[in-house]
CSV table of C-alpha atoms in Angstrom, one decimal:
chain,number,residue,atom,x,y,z
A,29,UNK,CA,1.4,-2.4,-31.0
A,30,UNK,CA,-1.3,-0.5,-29.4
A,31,UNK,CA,-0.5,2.7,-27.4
A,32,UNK,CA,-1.8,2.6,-23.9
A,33,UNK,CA,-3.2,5.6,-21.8
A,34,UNK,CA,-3.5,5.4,-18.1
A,35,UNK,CA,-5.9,8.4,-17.0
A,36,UNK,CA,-5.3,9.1,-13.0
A,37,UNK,CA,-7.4,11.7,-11.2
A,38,UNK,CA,-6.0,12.8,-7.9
A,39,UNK,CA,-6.8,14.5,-5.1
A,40,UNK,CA,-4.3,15.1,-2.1
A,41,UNK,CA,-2.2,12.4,-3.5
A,42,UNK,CA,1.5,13.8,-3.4
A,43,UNK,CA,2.8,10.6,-1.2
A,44,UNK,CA,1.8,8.0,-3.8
A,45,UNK,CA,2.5,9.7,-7.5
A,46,UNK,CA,6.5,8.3,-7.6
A,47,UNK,CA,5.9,5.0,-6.7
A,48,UNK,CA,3.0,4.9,-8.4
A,49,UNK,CA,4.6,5.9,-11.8
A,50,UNK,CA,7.6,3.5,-11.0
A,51,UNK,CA,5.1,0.5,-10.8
A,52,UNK,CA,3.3,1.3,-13.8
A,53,UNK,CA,6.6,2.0,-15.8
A,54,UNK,CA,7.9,-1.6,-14.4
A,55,UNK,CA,5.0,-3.2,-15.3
A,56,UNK,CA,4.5,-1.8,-18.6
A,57,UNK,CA,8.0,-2.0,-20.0
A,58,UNK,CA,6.9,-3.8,-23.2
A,59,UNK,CA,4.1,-2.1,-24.0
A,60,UNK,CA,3.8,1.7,-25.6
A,61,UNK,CA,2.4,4.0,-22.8
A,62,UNK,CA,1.5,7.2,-21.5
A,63,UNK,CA,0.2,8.6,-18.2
A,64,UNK,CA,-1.9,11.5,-17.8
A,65,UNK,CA,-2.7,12.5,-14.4
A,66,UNK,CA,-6.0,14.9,-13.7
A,67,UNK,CA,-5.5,16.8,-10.7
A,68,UNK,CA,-7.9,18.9,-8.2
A,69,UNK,CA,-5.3,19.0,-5.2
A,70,UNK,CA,-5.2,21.3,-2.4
A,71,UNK,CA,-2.0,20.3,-1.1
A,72,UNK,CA,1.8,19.5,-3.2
A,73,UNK,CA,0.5,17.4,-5.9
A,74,UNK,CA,1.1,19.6,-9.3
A,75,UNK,CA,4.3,20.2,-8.0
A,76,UNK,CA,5.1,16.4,-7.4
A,77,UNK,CA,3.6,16.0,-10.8
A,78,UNK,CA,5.4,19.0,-12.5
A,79,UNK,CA,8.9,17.4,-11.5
A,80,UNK,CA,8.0,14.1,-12.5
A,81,UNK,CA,6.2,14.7,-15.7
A,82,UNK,CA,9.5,17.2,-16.5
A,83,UNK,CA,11.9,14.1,-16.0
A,84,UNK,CA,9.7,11.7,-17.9
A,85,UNK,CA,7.8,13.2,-21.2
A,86,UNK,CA,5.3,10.4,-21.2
A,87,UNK,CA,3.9,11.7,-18.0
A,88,UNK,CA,1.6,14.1,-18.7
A,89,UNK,CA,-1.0,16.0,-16.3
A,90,UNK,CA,-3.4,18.8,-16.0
A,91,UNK,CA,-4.4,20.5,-13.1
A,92,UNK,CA,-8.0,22.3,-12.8
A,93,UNK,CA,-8.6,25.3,-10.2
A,94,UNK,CA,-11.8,25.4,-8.5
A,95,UNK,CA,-13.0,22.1,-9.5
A,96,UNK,CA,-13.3,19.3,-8.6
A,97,UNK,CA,-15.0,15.5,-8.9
A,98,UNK,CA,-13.3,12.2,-9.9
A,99,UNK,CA,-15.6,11.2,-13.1
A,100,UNK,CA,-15.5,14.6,-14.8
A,101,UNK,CA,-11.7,14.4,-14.0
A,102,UNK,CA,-11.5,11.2,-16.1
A,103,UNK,CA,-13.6,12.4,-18.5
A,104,UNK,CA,-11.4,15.1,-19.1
A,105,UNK,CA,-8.1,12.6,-19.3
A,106,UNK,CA,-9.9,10.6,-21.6
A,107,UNK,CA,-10.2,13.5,-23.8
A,108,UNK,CA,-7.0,14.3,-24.0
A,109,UNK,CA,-5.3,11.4,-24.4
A,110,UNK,CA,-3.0,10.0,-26.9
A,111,UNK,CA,-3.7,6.2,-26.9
A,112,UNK,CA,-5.4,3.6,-28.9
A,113,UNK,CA,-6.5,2.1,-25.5
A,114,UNK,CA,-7.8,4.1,-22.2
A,115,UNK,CA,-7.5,2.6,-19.0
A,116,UNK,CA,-8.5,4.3,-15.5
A,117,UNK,CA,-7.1,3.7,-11.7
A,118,UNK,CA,-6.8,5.4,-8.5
A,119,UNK,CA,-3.7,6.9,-7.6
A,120,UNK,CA,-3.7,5.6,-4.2
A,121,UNK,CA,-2.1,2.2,-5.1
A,122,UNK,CA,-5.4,0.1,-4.0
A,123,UNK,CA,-5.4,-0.6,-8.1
A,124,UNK,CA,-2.3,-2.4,-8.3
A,125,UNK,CA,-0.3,-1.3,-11.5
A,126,UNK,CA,0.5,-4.9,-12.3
A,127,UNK,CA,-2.7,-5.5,-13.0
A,128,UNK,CA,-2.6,-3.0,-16.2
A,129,UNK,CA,-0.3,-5.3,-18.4
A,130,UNK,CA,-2.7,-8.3,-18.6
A,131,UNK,CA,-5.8,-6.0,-18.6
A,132,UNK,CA,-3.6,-4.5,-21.9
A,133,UNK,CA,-3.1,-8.5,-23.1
A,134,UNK,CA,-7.1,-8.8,-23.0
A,135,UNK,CA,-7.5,-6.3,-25.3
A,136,UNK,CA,-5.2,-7.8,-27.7
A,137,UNK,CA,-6.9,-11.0,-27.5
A,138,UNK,CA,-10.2,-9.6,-29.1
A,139,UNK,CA,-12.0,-8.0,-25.9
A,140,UNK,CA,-13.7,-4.2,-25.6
A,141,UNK,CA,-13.5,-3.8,-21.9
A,142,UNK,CA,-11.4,-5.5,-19.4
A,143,UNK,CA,-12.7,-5.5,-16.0
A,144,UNK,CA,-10.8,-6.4,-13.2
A,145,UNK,CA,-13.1,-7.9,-10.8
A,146,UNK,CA,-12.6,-8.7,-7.0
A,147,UNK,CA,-15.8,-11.1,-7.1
A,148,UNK,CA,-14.5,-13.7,-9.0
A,149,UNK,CA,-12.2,-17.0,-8.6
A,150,UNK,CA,-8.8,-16.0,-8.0
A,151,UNK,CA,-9.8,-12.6,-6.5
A,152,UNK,CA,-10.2,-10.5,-2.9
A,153,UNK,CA,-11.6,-7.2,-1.8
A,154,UNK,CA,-9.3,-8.2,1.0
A,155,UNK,CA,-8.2,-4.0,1.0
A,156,UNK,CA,-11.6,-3.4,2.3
A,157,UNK,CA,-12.5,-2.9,6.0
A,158,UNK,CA,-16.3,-4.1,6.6
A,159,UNK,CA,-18.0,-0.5,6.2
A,160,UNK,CA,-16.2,-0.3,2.8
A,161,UNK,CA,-17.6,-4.2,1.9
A,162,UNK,CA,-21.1,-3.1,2.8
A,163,UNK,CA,-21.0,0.7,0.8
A,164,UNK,CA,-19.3,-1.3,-2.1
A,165,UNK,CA,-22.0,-4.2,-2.2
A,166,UNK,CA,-25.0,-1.9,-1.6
A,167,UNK,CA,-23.6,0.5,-4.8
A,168,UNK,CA,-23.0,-2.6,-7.2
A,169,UNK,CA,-26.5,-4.0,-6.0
A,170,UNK,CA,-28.2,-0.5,-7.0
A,171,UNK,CA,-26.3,-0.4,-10.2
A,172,UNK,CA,-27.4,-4.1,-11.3
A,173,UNK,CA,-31.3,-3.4,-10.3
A,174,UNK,CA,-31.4,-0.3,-11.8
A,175,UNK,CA,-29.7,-0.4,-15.2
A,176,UNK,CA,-29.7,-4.0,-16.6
A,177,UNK,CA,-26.1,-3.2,-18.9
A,178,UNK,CA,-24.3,-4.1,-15.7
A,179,UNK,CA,-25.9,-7.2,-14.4
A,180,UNK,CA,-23.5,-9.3,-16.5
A,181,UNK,CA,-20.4,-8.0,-14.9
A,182,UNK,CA,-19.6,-9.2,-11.2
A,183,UNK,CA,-17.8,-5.8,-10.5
A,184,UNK,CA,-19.4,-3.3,-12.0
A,185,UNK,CA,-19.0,0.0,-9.7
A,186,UNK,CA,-14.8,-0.6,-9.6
A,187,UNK,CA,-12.7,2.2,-10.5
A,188,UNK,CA,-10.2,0.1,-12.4
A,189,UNK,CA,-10.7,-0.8,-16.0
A,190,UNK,CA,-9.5,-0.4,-19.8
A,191,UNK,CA,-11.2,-0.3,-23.0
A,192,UNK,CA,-10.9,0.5,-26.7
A,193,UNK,CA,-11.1,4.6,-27.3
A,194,UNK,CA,-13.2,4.0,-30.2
A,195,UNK,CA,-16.3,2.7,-28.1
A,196,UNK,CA,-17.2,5.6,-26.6
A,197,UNK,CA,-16.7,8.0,-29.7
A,198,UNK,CA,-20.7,8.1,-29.6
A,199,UNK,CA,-21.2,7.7,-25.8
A,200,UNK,CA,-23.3,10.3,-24.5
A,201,UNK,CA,-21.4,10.5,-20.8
A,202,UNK,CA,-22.5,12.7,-18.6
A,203,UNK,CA,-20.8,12.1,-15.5
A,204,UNK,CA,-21.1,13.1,-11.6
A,205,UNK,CA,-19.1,12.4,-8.7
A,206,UNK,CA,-17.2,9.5,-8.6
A,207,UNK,CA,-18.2,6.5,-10.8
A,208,UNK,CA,-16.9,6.8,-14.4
A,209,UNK,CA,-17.2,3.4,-15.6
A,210,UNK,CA,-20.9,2.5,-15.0
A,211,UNK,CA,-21.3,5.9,-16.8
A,212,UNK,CA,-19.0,4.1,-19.8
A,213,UNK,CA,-20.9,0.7,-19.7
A,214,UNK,CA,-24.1,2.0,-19.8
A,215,UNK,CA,-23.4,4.7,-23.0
A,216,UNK,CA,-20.8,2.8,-25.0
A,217,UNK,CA,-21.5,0.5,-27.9
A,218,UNK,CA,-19.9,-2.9,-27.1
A,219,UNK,CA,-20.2,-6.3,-27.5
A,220,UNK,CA,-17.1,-8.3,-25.2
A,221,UNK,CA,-15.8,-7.6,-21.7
A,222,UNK,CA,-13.4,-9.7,-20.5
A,223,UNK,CA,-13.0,-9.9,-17.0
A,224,UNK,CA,-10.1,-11.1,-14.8
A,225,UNK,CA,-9.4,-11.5,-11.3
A,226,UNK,CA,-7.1,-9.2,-8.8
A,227,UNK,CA,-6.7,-8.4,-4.9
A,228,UNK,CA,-7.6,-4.8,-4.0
A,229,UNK,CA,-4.7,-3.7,-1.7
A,230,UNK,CA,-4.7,-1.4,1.4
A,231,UNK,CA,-4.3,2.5,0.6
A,232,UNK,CA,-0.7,2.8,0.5
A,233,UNK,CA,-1.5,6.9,2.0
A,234,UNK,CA,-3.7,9.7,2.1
A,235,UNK,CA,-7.6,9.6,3.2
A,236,UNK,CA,-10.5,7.7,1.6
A,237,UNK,CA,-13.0,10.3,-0.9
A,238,UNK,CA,-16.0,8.8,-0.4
A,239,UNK,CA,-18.9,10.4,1.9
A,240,UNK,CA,-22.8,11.2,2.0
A,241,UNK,CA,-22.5,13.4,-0.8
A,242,UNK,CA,-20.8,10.7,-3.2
A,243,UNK,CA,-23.1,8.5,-2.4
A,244,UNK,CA,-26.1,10.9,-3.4
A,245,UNK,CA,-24.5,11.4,-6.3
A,246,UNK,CA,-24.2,7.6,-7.5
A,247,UNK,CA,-27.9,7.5,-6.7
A,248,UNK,CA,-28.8,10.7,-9.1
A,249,UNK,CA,-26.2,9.6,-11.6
A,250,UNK,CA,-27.9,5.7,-11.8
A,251,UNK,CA,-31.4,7.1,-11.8
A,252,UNK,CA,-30.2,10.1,-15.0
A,253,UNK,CA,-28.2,6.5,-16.7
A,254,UNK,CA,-32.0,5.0,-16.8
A,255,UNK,CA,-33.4,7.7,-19.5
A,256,UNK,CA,-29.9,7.0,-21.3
A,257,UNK,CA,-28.3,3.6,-21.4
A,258,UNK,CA,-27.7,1.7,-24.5
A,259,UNK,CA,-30.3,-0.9,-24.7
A,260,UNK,CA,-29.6,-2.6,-27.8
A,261,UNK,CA,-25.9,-3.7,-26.7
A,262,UNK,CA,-25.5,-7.4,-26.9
A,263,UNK,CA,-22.9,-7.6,-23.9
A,264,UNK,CA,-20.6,-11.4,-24.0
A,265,UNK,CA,-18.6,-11.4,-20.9
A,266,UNK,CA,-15.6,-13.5,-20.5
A,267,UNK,CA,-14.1,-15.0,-17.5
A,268,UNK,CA,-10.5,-15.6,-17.3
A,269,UNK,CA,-8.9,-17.9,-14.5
A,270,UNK,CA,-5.7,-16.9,-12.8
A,271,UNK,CA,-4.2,-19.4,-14.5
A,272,UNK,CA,-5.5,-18.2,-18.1
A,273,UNK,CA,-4.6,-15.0,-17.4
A,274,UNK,CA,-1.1,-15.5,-16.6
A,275,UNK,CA,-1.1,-18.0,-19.6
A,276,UNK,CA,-2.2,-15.4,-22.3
A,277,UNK,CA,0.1,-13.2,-20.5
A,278,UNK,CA,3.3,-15.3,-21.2
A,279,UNK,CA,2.2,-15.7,-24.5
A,280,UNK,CA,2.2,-12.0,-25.3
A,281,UNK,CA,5.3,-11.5,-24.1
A,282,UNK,CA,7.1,-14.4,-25.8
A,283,UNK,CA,5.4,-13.1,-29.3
A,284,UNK,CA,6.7,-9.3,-29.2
């Protein structure tokens, strides 16, 4: 079986890290897996993080002083990590850790990136008040005109996903603010993305990141991803049904 690595940047997150852990340990009982947490908090975080990674040793974090920014955070994680597979979530419980076990079950069945989309059959942006809707429509709209790699993919600008480490052992990532994974699809070398369908929940606590300044950052990271992208990748993406989904899912389970 393939180990799994969930990298988790945080930022003023000290409410969510316990039940956040507990969810992802519950839904990944089966499968090999380690945590590692990238902190820039002001506030009790590490020290959340210190007694929880002491009482489980495949929690792992790091904490960085006097910096701060999600992608280079899970850049950083990514780096460090143990696993065959990489996947990347919030730690604010809008990603639900359930989620993670049949993003892991794509990979198994043959795919490079699983995306979890909100766009298609079977899921709902339904976490998102109507500001949110529009700033998240009019990113992924930007992305799509400006770097053709993402037009395929109905979610493109997500924070949630998980891939095989060895894609971006040549990926020349050079990330800003807070989109990692346009910054992955655009310098990887790939061929399949599978995507499947979830419901983005409501922040379970602690205050939204995003502002002016992350949003002039997408806009000077997409315009820097032009002179860069991968433009020979010959990107299949597949669409899985709820109903495939939690099909391949049994399977997996029933075969290990």
């Amino acid at each position: 079986m393939k180990k799994l690595s969930i990298v988790i940047p945080t930022f003023n997150e000290k409410d969510n890290i316990v039940s956040l852990v507990d969810r992802i340990d519950n839904a990944l009982q089966k499968v090999d897996h380690e945590i590692f947490f990238v902190d820039d908090s002001t506030d009790e975080t590490p020290s959340v993080l210190e007694k929880v990674s002491s009482e489980k040793s495949h929690v792992n974090y790091i904490h960085r002083e006097g910096e701060k920014g999600l992608a280079t955070a899970v850049l950083l994680g990514f780096k460090s990590a143990h696993g065959d597979y990489l996947a990347c979530m919030d730690a604010d419980l809008q990603h639900p850790p359930e989620v993670l076990l049949p993003m892991y079950v794509t990979l198994e069945n043959g795919a490079d990136i699983c995306i979890p989309s909100r766009l298609i059959p079977g899921g709902s942006d339904g976490g998102l008040n109507w500001y949110r809707k529009f700033i998240s429509g009019t990113a992924r709209n930007i992305g799509k005109v400006m770097l053709p790699c993402l037009r395929k993919i109905s979610d493109p600008t997500s924070g949630l996903f998980m891939f095989r480490k060895e894609i971006i052992s040549q990926a020349d990532m050079r990330p800003i603010g807070w989109k990692i994974m346009i910054e992955v699809l655009a310098t990887s070398k790939f061929s399949k993305v599978t995507e499947i369908p979830y419901t983005f929940a409501e922040r379970n606590s602690g205050e939204s990141k995003i502002d002016s300044q992350a949003t002039m950052q997408y806009l000077k990271q997409c315009v820097d991803l032009r002179k860069r992208y991968v433009k020979d990748n010959k990107i299949q993406v597949d669409i899985w049904t709820s109903e495939k989904t939690k099909e391949r899912v049994d399977s997996f389970l029933n075969n290990i």
